[in-house]
Coordinates of N, CA and C in Angstrom, one line a residue:
M1 N 0.4 -2.2 8.4 CA -0.2 -1.0 7.9 C -1.1 -1.3 6.7
L2 N -1.0 -2.5 6.0 CA -1.8 -2.8 4.9 C -3.3 -2.9 5.3
G3 N -3.5 -3.5 6.4 CA -4.9 -3.7 6.8 C -5.6 -2.4 7.4
K4 N -4.8 -1.4 7.7 CA -5.3 -0.2 8.3 C -5.7 0.8 7.2
I5 N -6.8 1.5 7.4 CA -7.2 2.5 6.5 C -6.4 3.7 6.7
L6 N -5.7 4.2 5.7 CA -4.8 5.4 5.9 C -5.6 6.6 5.3
Q7 N -5.8 7.6 6.1 CA -6.4 8.8 5.6 C -5.4 9.8 5.1
L8 N -5.5 10.2 3.9 CA -4.6 11.1 3.3 C -5.3 12.5 3.0
K9 N -4.5 13.5 2.7 CA -5.0 14.8 2.3 C -6.1 14.6 1.2
G10 N -7.1 15.3 1.3 CA -8.2 15.2 0.3 C -9.1 14.0 0.5
K11 N -9.0 13.4 1.7 CA -9.9 12.3 2.1 C -9.7 11.1 1.2
I12 N -8.5 10.9 0.7 CA -8.3 9.7 -0.1 C -7.9 8.5 0.8
K13 N -8.5 7.4 0.5 CA -8.1 6.2 1.3 C -7.4 5.2 0.5
L14 N -6.2 4.7 1.0 CA -5.5 3.8 0.3 C -6.2 2.4 0.1
N15 N -7.1 2.2 1.0 CA -7.9 0.9 0.9 C -8.7 0.9 -0.4
M16 N -9.1 2.1 -0.9 CA -9.9 2.1 -2.1 C -9.0 1.6 -3.3
Y17 N -7.7 2.0 -3.2 CA -6.8 1.5 -4.3 C -6.5 0.0 -4.1
K18 N -6.4 -0.4 -2.9 CA -6.2 -1.8 -2.6 C -7.4 -2.6 -3.2
K19 N -8.6 -2.1 -3.1 CA -9.7 -2.8 -3.6 C -9.7 -2.8 -5.1
D20 N -9.0 -1.8 -5.7 CA -8.9 -1.8 -7.2 C -7.7 -2.7 -7.7
G21 N -7.1 -3.4 -6.7 CA -6.0 -4.3 -7.1 C -4.6 -3.8 -7.0
M22 N -4.4 -2.5 -6.6 CA -3.1 -2.0 -6.4 C -2.4 -2.7 -5.3
I23 N -1.1 -3.0 -5.4 CA -0.4 -3.6 -4.4 C 0.7 -2.6 -3.8
F24 N 0.7 -2.5 -2.5 CA 1.7 -1.6 -1.9 C 2.1 -2.2 -0.6
G25 N 3.4 -2.0 -0.3 CA 4.0 -2.6 0.9 C 3.9 -1.7 2.1
K26 N 4.6 -2.1 3.2 CA 4.5 -1.4 4.4 C 5.2 -0.1 4.3
N27 N 4.8 0.9 5.2 CA 5.3 2.2 5.2 C 5.2 3.0 3.9
F28 N 4.1 2.8 3.2 CA 3.9 3.5 2.0 C 3.2 4.8 2.4
Q29 N 3.9 5.9 2.0 CA 3.4 7.3 2.3 C 3.1 8.1 1.1
V30 N 1.9 8.7 1.1 CA 1.5 9.6 0.0 C 1.2 10.9 0.6
M31 N 1.8 12.0 0.0 CA 1.7 13.3 0.6 C 0.4 14.0 0.2
G32 N -0.2 13.8 -0.9 CA -1.4 14.4 -1.3 C -1.5 14.7 -2.8
K33 N -2.7 14.6 -3.3 CA -3.1 14.9 -4.7 C -2.3 14.0 -5.6
C34 N -1.9 12.8 -5.2 CA -1.2 11.9 -6.1 C -2.3 11.2 -6.9
K35 N -2.0 10.8 -8.1 CA -3.0 10.2 -9.0 C -2.4 8.8 -9.5
F36 N -3.3 7.8 -9.3 CA -3.0 6.5 -9.7 C -3.9 6.1 -10.8
D37 N -3.4 5.8 -12.0 CA -4.3 5.5 -13.2 C -5.5 4.7 -12.9
K38 N -6.6 5.2 -13.2 CA -7.9 4.5 -12.9 C -8.1 3.3 -13.8
V39 N -7.5 3.3 -15.0 CA -7.8 2.2 -16.0 C -7.5 0.8 -15.5
A40 N -6.4 0.6 -14.8 CA -6.0 -0.7 -14.3 C -5.1 -0.6 -13.1
R41 N -5.6 -0.1 -12.0 CA -4.7 0.0 -10.8 C -4.1 -1.3 -10.4
C42 N -4.6 -2.4 -10.8 CA -4.1 -3.7 -10.5 C -2.7 -3.9 -11.1
L43 N -2.3 -3.0 -12.1 CA -1.0 -3.1 -12.7 C 0.1 -2.2 -12.0
I44 N -0.3 -1.7 -10.8 CA 0.6 -0.8 -10.0 C 1.0 -1.6 -8.8
Q45 N 2.4 -1.8 -8.7 CA 2.9 -2.6 -7.5 C 4.0 -1.7 -6.9
I46 N 3.9 -1.4 -5.6 CA 4.8 -0.5 -4.9 C 5.3 -1.3 -3.7
G47 N 6.6 -1.2 -3.5 CA 7.3 -1.9 -2.4 C 7.2 -1.2 -1.1
D48 N 8.1 -1.7 -0.2 CA 8.1 -1.2 1.2 C 8.9 0.2 1.3
N49 N 8.5 1.0 2.2 CA 9.3 2.2 2.5 C 9.3 3.2 1.3
V50 N 8.2 3.4 0.7 CA 8.1 4.2 -0.5 C 7.3 5.5 -0.1
T51 N 7.9 6.6 -0.5 CA 7.2 7.9 -0.3 C 7.0 8.6 -1.6
L52 N 5.7 9.0 -1.8 CA 5.3 9.8 -3.0 C 5.1 11.2 -2.5
S53 N 5.8 12.2 -2.9 CA 5.5 13.6 -2.6 C 4.3 14.0 -3.3
S54 N 3.9 15.3 -3.1 CA 2.6 15.7 -3.6 C 2.5 15.7 -5.1
S55 N 1.3 15.4 -5.6 CA 1.0 15.4 -7.0 C 1.8 14.5 -7.9
V56 N 2.3 13.4 -7.4 CA 2.9 12.4 -8.3 C 1.8 11.7 -9.1
Q57 N 2.1 11.3 -10.3 CA 1.2 10.6 -11.2 C 1.8 9.3 -11.6
I58 N 1.1 8.2 -11.5 CA 1.5 6.9 -12.0 C 0.5 6.4 -13.0
L59 N 1.0 6.2 -14.2 CA 0.2 5.8 -15.4 C 0.5 4.4 -15.8
V60 N -0.6 3.6 -16.1 CA -0.4 2.3 -16.6 C -1.0 2.2 -18.1
H61 N -1.6 3.2 -18.6 CA -2.1 3.2 -19.9 C -1.7 4.4 -20.7
D62 N -1.6 4.2 -22.0 CA -1.2 5.2 -23.0 C -2.3 5.2 -24.1
G63 N -3.0 6.3 -24.2 CA -4.1 6.3 -25.1 C -3.7 6.8 -26.5
S64 N -2.4 6.9 -26.8 CA -2.0 7.4 -28.1 C -2.4 6.6 -29.3
T65 N -2.7 5.3 -29.1 CA -3.1 4.4 -30.1 C -4.6 4.2 -30.3
K66 N -5.3 4.8 -29.3 CA -6.8 4.6 -29.2 C -7.5 5.0 -30.5
S67 N -7.2 6.2 -31.0 CA -8.0 6.8 -32.1 C -7.7 6.0 -33.4
K68 N -6.5 5.5 -33.6 CA -6.2 4.8 -34.8 C -6.4 3.3 -34.8
L69 N -6.2 2.7 -33.6 CA -6.3 1.3 -33.5 C -7.5 0.8 -32.8
G70 N -8.1 1.7 -32.0 CA -9.2 1.3 -31.2 C -8.9 0.8 -29.8
Y71 N -7.6 0.7 -29.5 CA -7.1 0.2 -28.3 C -6.0 1.1 -27.7
S72 N -5.9 1.2 -26.4 CA -4.9 1.9 -25.7 C -3.8 0.9 -25.3
K73 N -2.6 1.3 -25.2 CA -1.5 0.5 -24.7 C -1.7 0.4 -23.2
L74 N -1.2 -0.7 -22.6 CA -1.4 -1.0 -21.2 C -0.1 -1.7 -20.7
A75 N 0.5 -1.3 -19.6 CA 1.7 -1.9 -19.1 C 1.8 -1.7 -17.6
K76 N 2.4 -2.6 -16.9 CA 2.6 -2.6 -15.5 C 3.7 -1.6 -15.0
V77 N 3.5 -1.0 -13.9 CA 4.5 -0.2 -13.2 C 4.8 -0.8 -11.9
T78 N 6.1 -1.0 -11.7 CA 6.6 -1.6 -10.5 C 7.6 -0.6 -9.8
I79 N 7.4 -0.4 -8.5 CA 8.3 0.5 -7.8 C 8.9 -0.3 -6.6
G80 N 10.2 -0.4 -6.5 CA 10.9 -1.2 -5.5 C 10.8 -0.6 -4.1
N81 N 11.7 -1.1 -3.3 CA 11.7 -0.7 -1.9 C 12.6 0.5 -1.7
D82 N 12.3 1.3 -0.6 CA 13.1 2.4 -0.2 C 13.3 3.4 -1.4
V83 N 12.1 3.9 -1.9 CA 12.1 4.8 -3.0 C 11.4 6.1 -2.5
F84 N 12.0 7.2 -3.0 CA 11.3 8.6 -2.8 C 11.1 9.1 -4.2
I85 N 9.8 9.6 -4.4 CA 9.5 10.2 -5.7 C 9.0 11.6 -5.4
G86 N 9.7 12.6 -6.0 CA 9.5 14.0 -5.7 C 8.2 14.5 -6.3
S87 N 7.8 15.7 -5.8 CA 6.6 16.3 -6.2 C 6.5 16.5 -7.7
R88 N 5.3 16.2 -8.2 CA 4.9 16.3 -9.6 C 5.7 15.4 -10.6
A89 N 6.3 14.4 -10.1 CA 7.0 13.5 -11.0 C 5.9 12.6 -11.6
M90 N 6.2 12.1 -12.8 CA 5.2 11.3 -13.5 C 6.0 10.0 -13.9
I91 N 5.3 8.9 -13.6 CA 5.9 7.5 -13.9 C 5.0 7.0 -15.0
L92 N 5.6 6.7 -16.2 CA 4.9 6.3 -17.4 C 4.7 4.8 -17.4
P93 N 3.8 4.3 -18.2 CA 3.5 2.8 -18.3 C 4.7 2.0 -18.6
G94 N 4.8 0.8 -18.0 CA 5.9 -0.1 -18.3 C 7.2 0.1 -17.6
V95 N 7.2 1.1 -16.7 CA 8.5 1.4 -16.0 C 8.6 0.5 -14.7
T96 N 9.9 0.1 -14.5 CA 10.2 -0.6 -13.3 C 11.3 0.3 -12.6
I97 N 11.0 0.7 -11.4 CA 12.0 1.5 -10.6 C 12.6 0.6 -9.6
G98 N 13.9 0.5 -9.5 CA 14.6 -0.4 -8.6 C 14.5 0.1 -7.1
N99 N 15.3 -0.6 -6.3 CA 15.4 -0.3 -4.9 C 16.3 0.9 -4.6
N100 N 16.1 1.6 -3.5 CA 17.0 2.6 -3.0 C 17.2 3.7 -4.1
V101 N 16.0 4.2 -4.6 CA 16.0 5.2 -5.7 C 15.4 6.5 -5.2
I102 N 15.9 7.6 -5.7 CA 15.4 8.9 -5.5 C 15.1 9.5 -6.8
I103 N 13.8 10.0 -7.0 CA 13.4 10.6 -8.3 C 13.1 12.1 -8.0
G104 N 13.8 13.0 -8.7 CA 13.6 14.4 -8.4 C 12.2 14.9 -8.8
A105 N 11.9 16.0 -8.2 CA 10.6 16.7 -8.5 C 10.5 17.0 -10.0
G106 N 9.3 16.8 -10.5 CA 9.0 17.2 -11.9 C 9.6 16.2 -12.9
S107 N 10.2 15.2 -12.5 CA 10.8 14.2 -13.5 C 9.7 13.4 -14.2
V108 N 10.0 13.1 -15.4 CA 9.2 12.2 -16.2 C 10.0 10.9 -16.4
V109 N 9.5 9.8 -15.8 CA 10.2 8.6 -15.9 C 9.6 7.7 -16.9
R110 N 10.3 7.5 -18.0 CA 9.8 6.7 -19.1 C 10.6 5.4 -19.4
Q111 N 11.7 5.3 -18.7 CA 12.5 4.0 -18.8 C 12.8 3.5 -17.4
N112 N 13.1 2.2 -17.4 CA 13.4 1.5 -16.1 C 14.6 2.2 -15.4
I113 N 14.5 2.3 -14.1 CA 15.6 2.9 -13.3 C 16.2 1.8 -12.5
P114 N 17.6 1.6 -12.6 CA 18.2 0.5 -11.8 C 18.3 0.9 -10.3
D115 N 18.7 0.0 -9.5 CA 18.8 0.2 -8.0 C 19.9 1.3 -7.8
N116 N 19.7 1.9 -6.6 CA 20.7 2.8 -6.0 C 21.0 4.0 -7.0
C117 N 20.0 4.7 -7.5 CA 20.2 5.8 -8.4 C 19.4 7.0 -8.0
V118 N 19.9 8.2 -8.3 CA 19.2 9.4 -8.2 C 18.9 9.9 -9.6
V119 N 17.7 10.1 -10.0 CA 17.3 10.6 -11.3 C 16.5 11.8 -11.3
M120 N 16.7 12.6 -12.3 CA 15.8 13.8 -12.5 C 15.8 14.3 -13.9
G121 N 14.8 15.1 -14.2 CA 14.7 15.7 -15.5 C 13.5 15.1 -16.3
N122 N 13.4 15.7 -17.5 CA 12.4 15.2 -18.5 C 13.0 15.1 -19.9
P123 N 13.4 13.9 -20.2 CA 13.1 12.6 -19.5 C 14.1 12.4 -18.4
A124 N 13.7 11.7 -17.4 CA 14.5 11.4 -16.2 C 15.8 10.7 -16.6
Q125 N 16.9 11.2 -16.1 CA 18.2 10.7 -16.3 C 19.0 10.5 -15.0
I126 N 19.8 9.5 -15.0 CA 20.6 9.2 -13.8 C 21.6 10.3 -13.6
I127 N 21.7 10.9 -12.4 CA 22.6 12.0 -12.1 C 23.7 11.5 -11.2
T128 N 23.4 10.6 -10.3 CA 24.4 10.0 -9.4 C 23.9 8.8 -8.8
Q129 N 24.7 8.2 -7.9 CA 24.2 7.0 -7.1 C 23.6 7.5 -5.8
T130 N 22.6 6.8 -5.3 CA 21.9 7.2 -4.1 C 22.9 7.4 -2.9
D131 N 23.8 6.4 -2.8 CA 24.7 6.4 -1.6 C 25.6 7.7 -1.7
K132 N 26.1 8.0 -2.9 CA 26.9 9.2 -3.0 C 26.1 10.5 -2.7
Y133 N 24.9 10.5 -3.2 CA 24.0 11.7 -3.0 C 23.8 11.9 -1.5
L134 N 23.5 10.8 -0.8 CA 23.2 10.9 0.7 C 24.5 11.3 1.4
Q135 N 25.6 10.7 1.1 CA 26.9 11.1 1.7 C 27.2 12.6 1.5
K136 N 27.0 13.1 0.3 CA 27.3 14.5 0.0 C 26.4 15.4 0.9
N137 N 25.1 15.0 1.0 CA 24.2 15.8 1.8 C 24.5 15.7 3.3
A138 N 24.9 14.5 3.8 CA 25.3 14.3 5.2 C 26.5 15.2 5.5
E139 N 27.4 15.4 4.6 CA 28.6 16.3 4.8 C 28.1 17.7 4.8
R140 N 27.2 18.1 3.9 CA 26.7 19.5 3.9 C 25.9 19.8 5.1
L141 N 25.2 18.8 5.6 CA 24.3 19.0 6.8 C 25.1 19.5 8.0
E142 N 26.4 19.0 8.2 CA 27.2 19.3 9.3 C 27.6 20.8 9.3
K143 N 27.6 21.4 8.1 CA 28.0 22.8 8.0 C 26.9 23.8 7.6
S144 N 25.6 23.3 7.6 CA 24.5 24.1 7.1 C 23.6 24.6 8.2
I145 N 22.7 25.5 7.8 CA 21.6 25.9 8.7 C 20.7 24.7 8.8
V146 N 20.3 24.4 10.1 CA 19.3 23.3 10.3 C 18.2 23.8 11.1
I147 N 17.0 23.7 10.7 CA 15.8 24.1 11.4 C 15.2 22.8 12.0
K148 N 15.1 22.9 13.4 CA 14.6 21.7 14.1 C 13.2 21.8 14.7
K149 N 12.5 22.8 14.2 CA 11.1 23.0 14.7 C 10.2 23.4 13.6
K150 N 8.9 23.4 13.9 CA 8.0 23.9 12.9 C 8.2 25.5 12.8
I151 N 8.1 25.9 11.6 CA 8.3 27.4 11.3 C 7.1 28.1 11.7
K152 N 7.2 29.1 12.6 CA 6.1 29.9 13.0 C 6.3 31.4 12.5
K153 N 5.2 32.1 12.5 CA 5.1 33.4 11.9 C 6.2 34.3 12.5
E154 N 6.5 34.2 13.8 CA 7.5 35.1 14.4 C 9.0 34.7 13.9
D155 N 9.1 33.6 13.2 CA 10.4 33.1 12.7 C 10.6 33.5 11.3
F156 N 9.6 34.0 10.6 CA 9.7 34.2 9.1 C 10.9 35.1 8.7
Q157 N 11.0 36.3 9.4 CA 12.1 37.2 9.0 C 13.4 36.6 9.2
S158 N 13.6 36.0 10.4 CA 14.9 35.4 10.7 C 15.3 34.4 9.7
I159 N 14.4 33.5 9.4 CA 14.6 32.5 8.4 C 14.9 33.0 7.1
R160 N 14.2 34.0 6.6 CA 14.5 34.7 5.3 C 15.9 35.2 5.3
E161 N 16.3 35.8 6.4 CA 17.7 36.3 6.4 C 18.7 35.2 6.4
Q162 N 18.5 34.2 7.2 CA 19.5 33.0 7.2 C 19.6 32.4 5.9
F163 N 18.5 32.3 5.1 CA 18.5 31.6 3.8 C 18.7 32.5 2.7
N164 N 19.0 33.8 2.9 CA 19.2 34.7 1.9 C 20.4 34.3 1.0
K165 N 21.4 33.8 1.5 CA 22.6 33.4 0.7 C 23.0 31.9 1.0
S166 N 22.1 31.2 1.6 CA 22.5 29.8 1.9 C 21.4 28.8 1.7
K167 N 21.7 27.6 1.7 CA 20.7 26.5 1.7 C 20.8 25.8 3.0
G168 N 19.9 25.0 3.4 CA 19.9 24.4 4.7 C 19.0 23.1 4.7
Y169 N 18.6 22.7 5.9 CA 17.8 21.5 6.1 C 16.8 21.8 7.1
I170 N 15.7 21.0 7.1 CA 14.7 21.1 8.1 C 14.3 19.6 8.5
I171 N 13.9 19.4 9.7 CA 13.5 18.1 10.2 C 12.1 17.9 9.7

């Protein structure tokens, strides 16, 4: 997949980032409107089987010192394998995210995240282990509403009623 040009929403091409020195592994998925720091994309390294939901930001520089010192801080960001990063999450400079990690939507990750963790919040904090989180959801899935098709206009009312008092899952 590395050699192939991947077309994303907004006509963004991952090959452009690769030319800027960004490293990413196989099965790297970007949902859209994600931003990778332009200052030094060569400091961003992303592993295999990583998904970035919409509007994720990855920063490698911090301009807070620029006006007083004349220089901005710069640090590498490393994301391990089998990682999901939720919508509008922000990864700050110098962060390493381990393998098998889930980062909740809107989280601000400012510290390293160890393997096999689910984190969320601002600042992001560990809430559970990934294995436990997935097991809990697998058990809920067996008893929940499951939508196995694309939602169409004629389904809107029925789905609203089903989800009025319940949560569920969609493929």
